[in-house]
Amino acid sequence: KKFSDYILEYSYEASKCGNNKIKESCERIAHQKPYSLFDAIQLIIMIHEVLVSESGGGSLSFGRIDQYLYPFYYNDINKKIITKDEAQKYIIAFFNKLSKFPLSWQNVTIGGCDSEGRDQSNDLTIMCMRAVSVIKGDQPQLSLRIGKNTDNKIWDEAVNLISQGMGFPALFNDEIAIAAKMKCGISKSDAYNYAVMGCVELCIPGKEYAHTEGARLNWAKVLEELLNDIKDNKIDRGNNSFDRIYELYKKYLYDRTKKLCDFIDFASGMFPRKWFVPFASIMMEGTKEASRDVTDNGTIYNNLAINCVGIATVVDSLQAIKELVYEKKIISIEKLAEVCVTGKGFDLYKEEMLRCKKYGNDYDEVDYIAAELIALFNEWVGQYKMKYRNGKIMPGYYSSYFHADFGSKTCATPDGRDGYTPLSPSLSASSGKDKNGLLALFNSATKINMSSMSNGAALDIKFIPDFFNKKENRKALRDAIEVYFEKGGLEIQINVVDKEVLMEAKAHPEEHMDLIVRVSGFSAKFVNLDNDLQDEIIKRTEMR
């Protein structure tokens, strides 16, 4: 069946419902270019429905919707076809349509700069944020690009929306995001047009097909393997120093990374035969000329990705090994490995483990472990030569809900984390361990070079609602984020909710069905999350 036939069927159904506006719009867009803002939105909806049906799921990006819809809006306003209020109603209706598809990670990108760094925000940028405020759903995800010249009106609207506690919008630093995309082979002229898909993945609309959820690597499970081998005396520890243990962990991490690269490269060769997507392919540049499906290297950029989970858990654990075994000499490395892997006697040392320095508190000693391991991982995947794919493997540092899932399969760790409980989320500190405030967390994170994180990253912070009651607090938050971005931060997302409200929602979910929280890369209704994930979100530090 032709796509145009599908649109005409929709037109027929609209006429049966008495909706002549949709009927006439569908009749036009079935064979012609959109004429108005209404037509353009209707066509987007039709395309989106087919894409979702073809792929069997969500995680789709609408690209920079305020940019490509703006010419239609501008024309309609100038010709007095619609008013601004009517345009706002169209955007609200569009977002409401998308909100009916829960946990689908549909991402709308707004704001940002052009190739010269000039702010491209417009009326639709604000209308999209206001639509989210009206709908109050967990879909679509909303991502706001921030540049050095982002207009004050956009900042004010963004902070106002953030204060409402839905985790929207996630904020992305144009300068670092553009640099990250260029690191994975994207031209500068295309990189400035990046958008966000799924949770926080950076993509080039219409030109990049990247399996952004290709694989995830549990860094803490790699540490568990090392501890297991130490416990069973399977490896030569040489001079038995922290440097030796640290080098062994790097070796284990490299080995698992290489194997994962081999696997996703080989698996990508199966996509054209097993999971081809012809409709998505005709939406992408280059596929017609190449006569190839997007899964078969058909478009301009064809990348894969590996996302990392449990970063702070591992960093804090390595620091604990350094302090407890080799500096304070409280426990031997053999005994530490045993109590973590088996859980027997773990509680005897847990308090000492928890007293060790943690990532997220601006301690150079710990933070540089994070910076070095991440730099190594980025180098390993960035230099990997694929056989089946003509692009690159991109590193990502967002955990979605997998820090809880993976944690449930990972033994206790030397940082004091109990066995089979959630790992640290994304690039954030371990939950509740960033004790020195927001600026200390920002300082820790920006010691990491984020300009190679071409598949995106997430940093989670949390405020209580009362914080936003004071104008000076809102300004201070903006100032802090701007400094974070100036120092190299890639992304930030903010939860605004009381701990007591979360605990009440967990105990009585039926009374909090509409409570939305930011998880780790995406927003979702709190009551729909599993028990471990709810506990991890409750545990996160509140900034005041």
PDB file of N, CA and C in Angstrom, residues 21 36-42 44-45 65-66 69-96 122-132 134-135:
ATOM      1  N   LYS A  21     -11.605  19.615   8.938  1.00  0.00           N
ATOM      2  CA  LYS A  21     -10.280  20.233   8.884  1.00  0.00           C
ATOM      3  C   LYS A  21      -9.192  19.180   8.640  1.00  0.00           C
ATOM      4  N   SER A  36       0.220  24.700   5.095  1.00  0.00           N
ATOM      5  CA  SER A  36       0.095  25.509   6.315  1.00  0.00           C
ATOM      6  C   SER A  36       0.733  24.788   7.492  1.00  0.00           C
ATOM      7  N   LEU A  37       0.764  25.480   8.636  1.00  0.00           N
ATOM      8  CA  LEU A  37       1.279  24.856   9.856  1.00  0.00           C
ATOM      9  C   LEU A  37       0.445  23.632  10.218  1.00  0.00           C
ATOM     10  N   PHE A  38      -0.862  23.739  10.066  1.00  0.00           N
ATOM     11  CA  PHE A  38      -1.743  22.606  10.362  1.00  0.00           C
ATOM     12  C   PHE A  38      -1.391  21.419   9.471  1.00  0.00           C
ATOM     13  N   ASP A  39      -1.223  21.657   8.167  1.00  0.00           N
ATOM     14  CA  ASP A  39      -0.856  20.583   7.234  1.00  0.00           C
ATOM     15  C   ASP A  39       0.465  19.937   7.635  1.00  0.00           C
ATOM     16  N   ALA A  40       1.434  20.772   7.994  1.00  0.00           N
ATOM     17  CA  ALA A  40       2.767  20.267   8.324  1.00  0.00           C
ATOM     18  C   ALA A  40       2.719  19.362   9.558  1.00  0.00           C
ATOM     19  N   ILE A  41       1.981  19.784  10.572  1.00  0.00           N
ATOM     20  CA  ILE A  41       1.859  18.966  11.785  1.00  0.00           C
ATOM     21  C   ILE A  41       1.118  17.672  11.480  1.00  0.00           C
ATOM     22  N   GLN A  42       0.085  17.763  10.654  1.00  0.00           N
ATOM     23  CA  GLN A  42      -0.674  16.562  10.295  1.00  0.00           C
ATOM     24  C   GLN A  42       0.217  15.561   9.557  1.00  0.00           C
ATOM     25  N   ILE A  44       3.500  15.290   9.822  1.00  0.00           N
ATOM     26  CA  ILE A  44       4.436  14.727  10.797  1.00  0.00           C
ATOM     27  C   ILE A  44       3.784  13.578  11.559  1.00  0.00           C
ATOM     28  N   ILE A  45       2.547  13.767  11.979  1.00  0.00           N
ATOM     29  CA  ILE A  45       1.824  12.729  12.716  1.00  0.00           C
ATOM     30  C   ILE A  45       1.680  11.472  11.871  1.00  0.00           C
ATOM     31  N   ILE A  65      12.144  20.660  15.705  1.00  0.00           N
ATOM     32  CA  ILE A  65      10.795  20.907  15.207  1.00  0.00           C
ATOM     33  C   ILE A  65      10.463  22.396  15.131  1.00  0.00           C
ATOM     34  N   ASP A  66      11.019  23.194  16.037  1.00  0.00           N
ATOM     35  CA  ASP A  66      10.724  24.627  15.991  1.00  0.00           C
ATOM     36  C   ASP A  66      11.410  25.314  14.816  1.00  0.00           C
ATOM     37  N   LEU A  69       9.322  23.840  11.349  1.00  0.00           N
ATOM     38  CA  LEU A  69       7.923  24.274  11.307  1.00  0.00           C
ATOM     39  C   LEU A  69       7.783  25.790  11.241  1.00  0.00           C
ATOM     40  N   TYR A  70       8.848  26.502  11.570  1.00  0.00           N
ATOM     41  CA  TYR A  70       8.751  27.956  11.654  1.00  0.00           C
ATOM     42  C   TYR A  70       8.332  28.629  10.343  1.00  0.00           C
ATOM     43  N   PRO A  71       8.861  28.219   9.169  1.00  0.00           N
ATOM     44  CA  PRO A  71       8.412  28.876   7.926  1.00  0.00           C
ATOM     45  C   PRO A  71       6.908  28.776   7.710  1.00  0.00           C
ATOM     46  N   PHE A  72       6.304  27.636   8.081  1.00  0.00           N
ATOM     47  CA  PHE A  72       4.852  27.483   7.952  1.00  0.00           C
ATOM     48  C   PHE A  72       4.140  28.415   8.923  1.00  0.00           C
ATOM     49  N   TYR A  73       4.629  28.465  10.147  1.00  0.00           N
ATOM     50  CA  TYR A  73       4.053  29.354  11.165  1.00  0.00           C
ATOM     51  C   TYR A  73       4.169  30.817  10.728  1.00  0.00           C
ATOM     52  N   TYR A  74       5.345  31.206  10.266  1.00  0.00           N
ATOM     53  CA  TYR A  74       5.596  32.595   9.854  1.00  0.00           C
ATOM     54  C   TYR A  74       4.672  32.994   8.703  1.00  0.00           C
ATOM     55  N   ASN A  75       4.530  32.101   7.750  1.00  0.00           N
ATOM     56  CA  ASN A  75       3.664  32.377   6.595  1.00  0.00           C
ATOM     57  C   ASN A  75       2.197  32.516   7.022  1.00  0.00           C
ATOM     58  N   ASP A  76       1.755  31.609   7.895  1.00  0.00           N
ATOM     59  CA  ASP A  76       0.360  31.647   8.356  1.00  0.00           C
ATOM     60  C   ASP A  76       0.062  32.918   9.148  1.00  0.00           C
ATOM     61  N   ILE A  77       0.998  33.321   9.988  1.00  0.00           N
ATOM     62  CA  ILE A  77       0.798  34.521  10.796  1.00  0.00           C
ATOM     63  C   ILE A  77       0.775  35.761   9.897  1.00  0.00           C
ATOM     64  N   ASN A  78       1.720  35.838   8.968  1.00  0.00           N
ATOM     65  CA  ASN A  78       1.809  37.012   8.081  1.00  0.00           C
ATOM     66  C   ASN A  78       0.584  37.148   7.192  1.00  0.00           C
ATOM     67  N   LYS A  79       0.051  36.013   6.745  1.00  0.00           N
ATOM     68  CA  LYS A  79      -1.133  36.047   5.878  1.00  0.00           C
ATOM     69  C   LYS A  79      -2.432  36.047   6.677  1.00  0.00           C
ATOM     70  N   LYS A  80      -2.286  36.113   8.000  1.00  0.00           N
ATOM     71  CA  LYS A  80      -3.435  36.135   8.914  1.00  0.00           C
ATOM     72  C   LYS A  80      -4.334  34.914   8.740  1.00  0.00           C
ATOM     73  N   ILE A  81      -3.706  33.789   8.393  1.00  0.00           N
ATOM     74  CA  ILE A  81      -4.447  32.523   8.303  1.00  0.00           C
ATOM     75  C   ILE A  81      -4.781  32.019   9.698  1.00  0.00           C
ATOM     76  N   ILE A  82      -3.845  32.217  10.636  1.00  0.00           N
ATOM     77  CA  ILE A  82      -4.072  31.849  12.027  1.00  0.00           C
ATOM     78  C   ILE A  82      -3.523  32.954  12.932  1.00  0.00           C
ATOM     79  N   THR A  83      -3.906  32.897  14.195  1.00  0.00           N
ATOM     80  CA  THR A  83      -3.336  33.777  15.213  1.00  0.00           C
ATOM     81  C   THR A  83      -2.298  32.992  16.018  1.00  0.00           C
ATOM     82  N   LYS A  84      -1.545  33.690  16.849  1.00  0.00           N
ATOM     83  CA  LYS A  84      -0.573  33.004  17.700  1.00  0.00           C
ATOM     84  C   LYS A  84      -1.269  32.052  18.669  1.00  0.00           C
ATOM     85  N   ASP A  85      -2.426  32.447  19.158  1.00  0.00           N
ATOM     86  CA  ASP A  85      -3.168  31.572  20.071  1.00  0.00           C
ATOM     87  C   ASP A  85      -3.585  30.282  19.374  1.00  0.00           C
ATOM     88  N   GLU A  86      -3.991  30.389  18.120  1.00  0.00           N
ATOM     89  CA  GLU A  86      -4.377  29.190  17.367  1.00  0.00           C
ATOM     90  C   GLU A  86      -3.163  28.294  17.117  1.00  0.00           C
ATOM     91  N   ALA A  87      -2.019  28.907  16.807  1.00  0.00           N
ATOM     92  CA  ALA A  87      -0.792  28.132  16.606  1.00  0.00           C
ATOM     93  C   ALA A  87      -0.431  27.378  17.885  1.00  0.00           C
ATOM     94  N   GLN A  88      -0.571  28.044  19.018  1.00  0.00           N
ATOM     95  CA  GLN A  88      -0.287  27.389  20.300  1.00  0.00           C
ATOM     96  C   GLN A  88      -1.207  26.191  20.510  1.00  0.00           C
ATOM     97  N   LYS A  89      -2.468  26.320  20.137  1.00  0.00           N
ATOM     98  CA  LYS A  89      -3.412  25.206  20.277  1.00  0.00           C
ATOM     99  C   LYS A  89      -3.008  24.030  19.382  1.00  0.00           C
ATOM    100  N   TYR A  90      -2.494  24.324  18.183  1.00  0.00           N
ATOM    101  CA  TYR A  90      -2.016  23.250  17.304  1.00  0.00           C
ATOM    102  C   TYR A  90      -0.867  22.481  17.956  1.00  0.00           C
ATOM    103  N   ILE A  91       0.082  23.214  18.538  1.00  0.00           N
ATOM    104  CA  ILE A  91       1.237  22.573  19.176  1.00  0.00           C
ATOM    105  C   ILE A  91       0.784  21.744  20.381  1.00  0.00           C
ATOM    106  N   ILE A  92      -0.160  22.280  21.145  1.00  0.00           N
ATOM    107  CA  ILE A  92      -0.687  21.528  22.292  1.00  0.00           C
ATOM    108  C   ILE A  92      -1.367  20.250  21.820  1.00  0.00           C
ATOM    109  N   ALA A  93      -2.171  20.344  20.771  1.00  0.00           N
ATOM    110  CA  ALA A  93      -2.864  19.163  20.244  1.00  0.00           C
ATOM    111  C   ALA A  93      -1.864  18.119  19.748  1.00  0.00           C
ATOM    112  N   PHE A  94      -0.794  18.584  19.114  1.00  0.00           N
ATOM    113  CA  PHE A  94       0.247  17.685  18.619  1.00  0.00           C
ATOM    114  C   PHE A  94       0.920  16.959  19.788  1.00  0.00           C
ATOM    115  N   PHE A  95       1.307  17.698  20.828  1.00  0.00           N
ATOM    116  CA  PHE A  95       1.948  17.080  21.978  1.00  0.00           C
ATOM    117  C   PHE A  95       0.980  16.138  22.700  1.00  0.00           C
ATOM    118  N   ASN A  96      -0.283  16.510  22.747  1.00  0.00           N
ATOM    119  CA  ASN A  96      -1.281  15.656  23.370  1.00  0.00           C
ATOM    120  C   ASN A  96      -1.400  14.324  22.632  1.00  0.00           C
ATOM    121  N   ASN A 122      12.705  30.731  18.556  1.00  0.00           N
ATOM    122  CA  ASN A 122      11.624  31.535  17.994  1.00  0.00           C
ATOM    123  C   ASN A 122      10.342  31.315  18.794  1.00  0.00           C
ATOM    124  N   ASP A 123       9.229  31.829  18.287  1.00  0.00           N
ATOM    125  CA  ASP A 123       7.949  31.688  18.989  1.00  0.00           C
ATOM    126  C   ASP A 123       7.603  30.225  19.255  1.00  0.00           C
ATOM    127  N   LEU A 124       7.904  29.348  18.306  1.00  0.00           N
ATOM    128  CA  LEU A 124       7.553  27.938  18.457  1.00  0.00           C
ATOM    129  C   LEU A 124       8.370  27.270  19.565  1.00  0.00           C
ATOM    130  N   THR A 125       9.579  27.770  19.805  1.00  0.00           N
ATOM    131  CA  THR A 125      10.406  27.241  20.895  1.00  0.00           C
ATOM    132  C   THR A 125       9.659  27.386  22.217  1.00  0.00           C
ATOM    133  N   ILE A 126       9.116  28.568  22.433  1.00  0.00           N
ATOM    134  CA  ILE A 126       8.357  28.827  23.655  1.00  0.00           C
ATOM    135  C   ILE A 126       7.042  28.058  23.651  1.00  0.00           C
ATOM    136  N   MET A 127       6.374  27.982  22.498  1.00  0.00           N
ATOM    137  CA  MET A 127       5.098  27.262  22.421  1.00  0.00           C
ATOM    138  C   MET A 127       5.264  25.783  22.760  1.00  0.00           C
ATOM    139  N   CYS A 128       6.376  25.183  22.369  1.00  0.00           N
ATOM    140  CA  CYS A 128       6.620  23.775  22.694  1.00  0.00           C
ATOM    141  C   CYS A 128       6.763  23.598  24.201  1.00  0.00           C
ATOM    142  N   MET A 129       7.477  24.496  24.856  1.00  0.00           N
ATOM    143  CA  MET A 129       7.617  24.390  26.309  1.00  0.00           C
ATOM    144  C   MET A 129       6.278  24.594  27.002  1.00  0.00           C
ATOM    145  N   ARG A 130       5.490  25.512  26.497  1.00  0.00           N
ATOM    146  CA  ARG A 130       4.178  25.749  27.112  1.00  0.00           C
ATOM    147  C   ARG A 130       3.225  24.578  26.865  1.00  0.00           C
ATOM    148  N   ALA A 131       3.382  23.914  25.743  1.00  0.00           N
ATOM    149  CA  ALA A 131       2.549  22.740  25.462  1.00  0.00           C
ATOM    150  C   ALA A 131       2.830  21.636  26.470  1.00  0.00           C
ATOM    151  N   VAL A 132       4.099  21.429  26.800  1.00  0.00           N
ATOM    152  CA  VAL A 132       4.462  20.426  27.805  1.00  0.00           C
ATOM    153  C   VAL A 132       3.848  20.792  29.149  1.00  0.00           C
ATOM    154  N   VAL A 134       1.112  22.367  29.660  1.00  0.00           N
ATOM    155  CA  VAL A 134      -0.337  22.120  29.611  1.00  0.00           C
ATOM    156  C   VAL A 134      -0.646  20.623  29.657  1.00  0.00           C
ATOM    157  N   ILE A 135       0.068  19.840  28.854  1.00  0.00           N
ATOM    158  CA  ILE A 135      -0.213  18.406  28.736  1.00  0.00           C
ATOM    159  C   ILE A 135       0.135  17.662  30.012  1.00  0.00           C
TER     160      ILE A 135
END
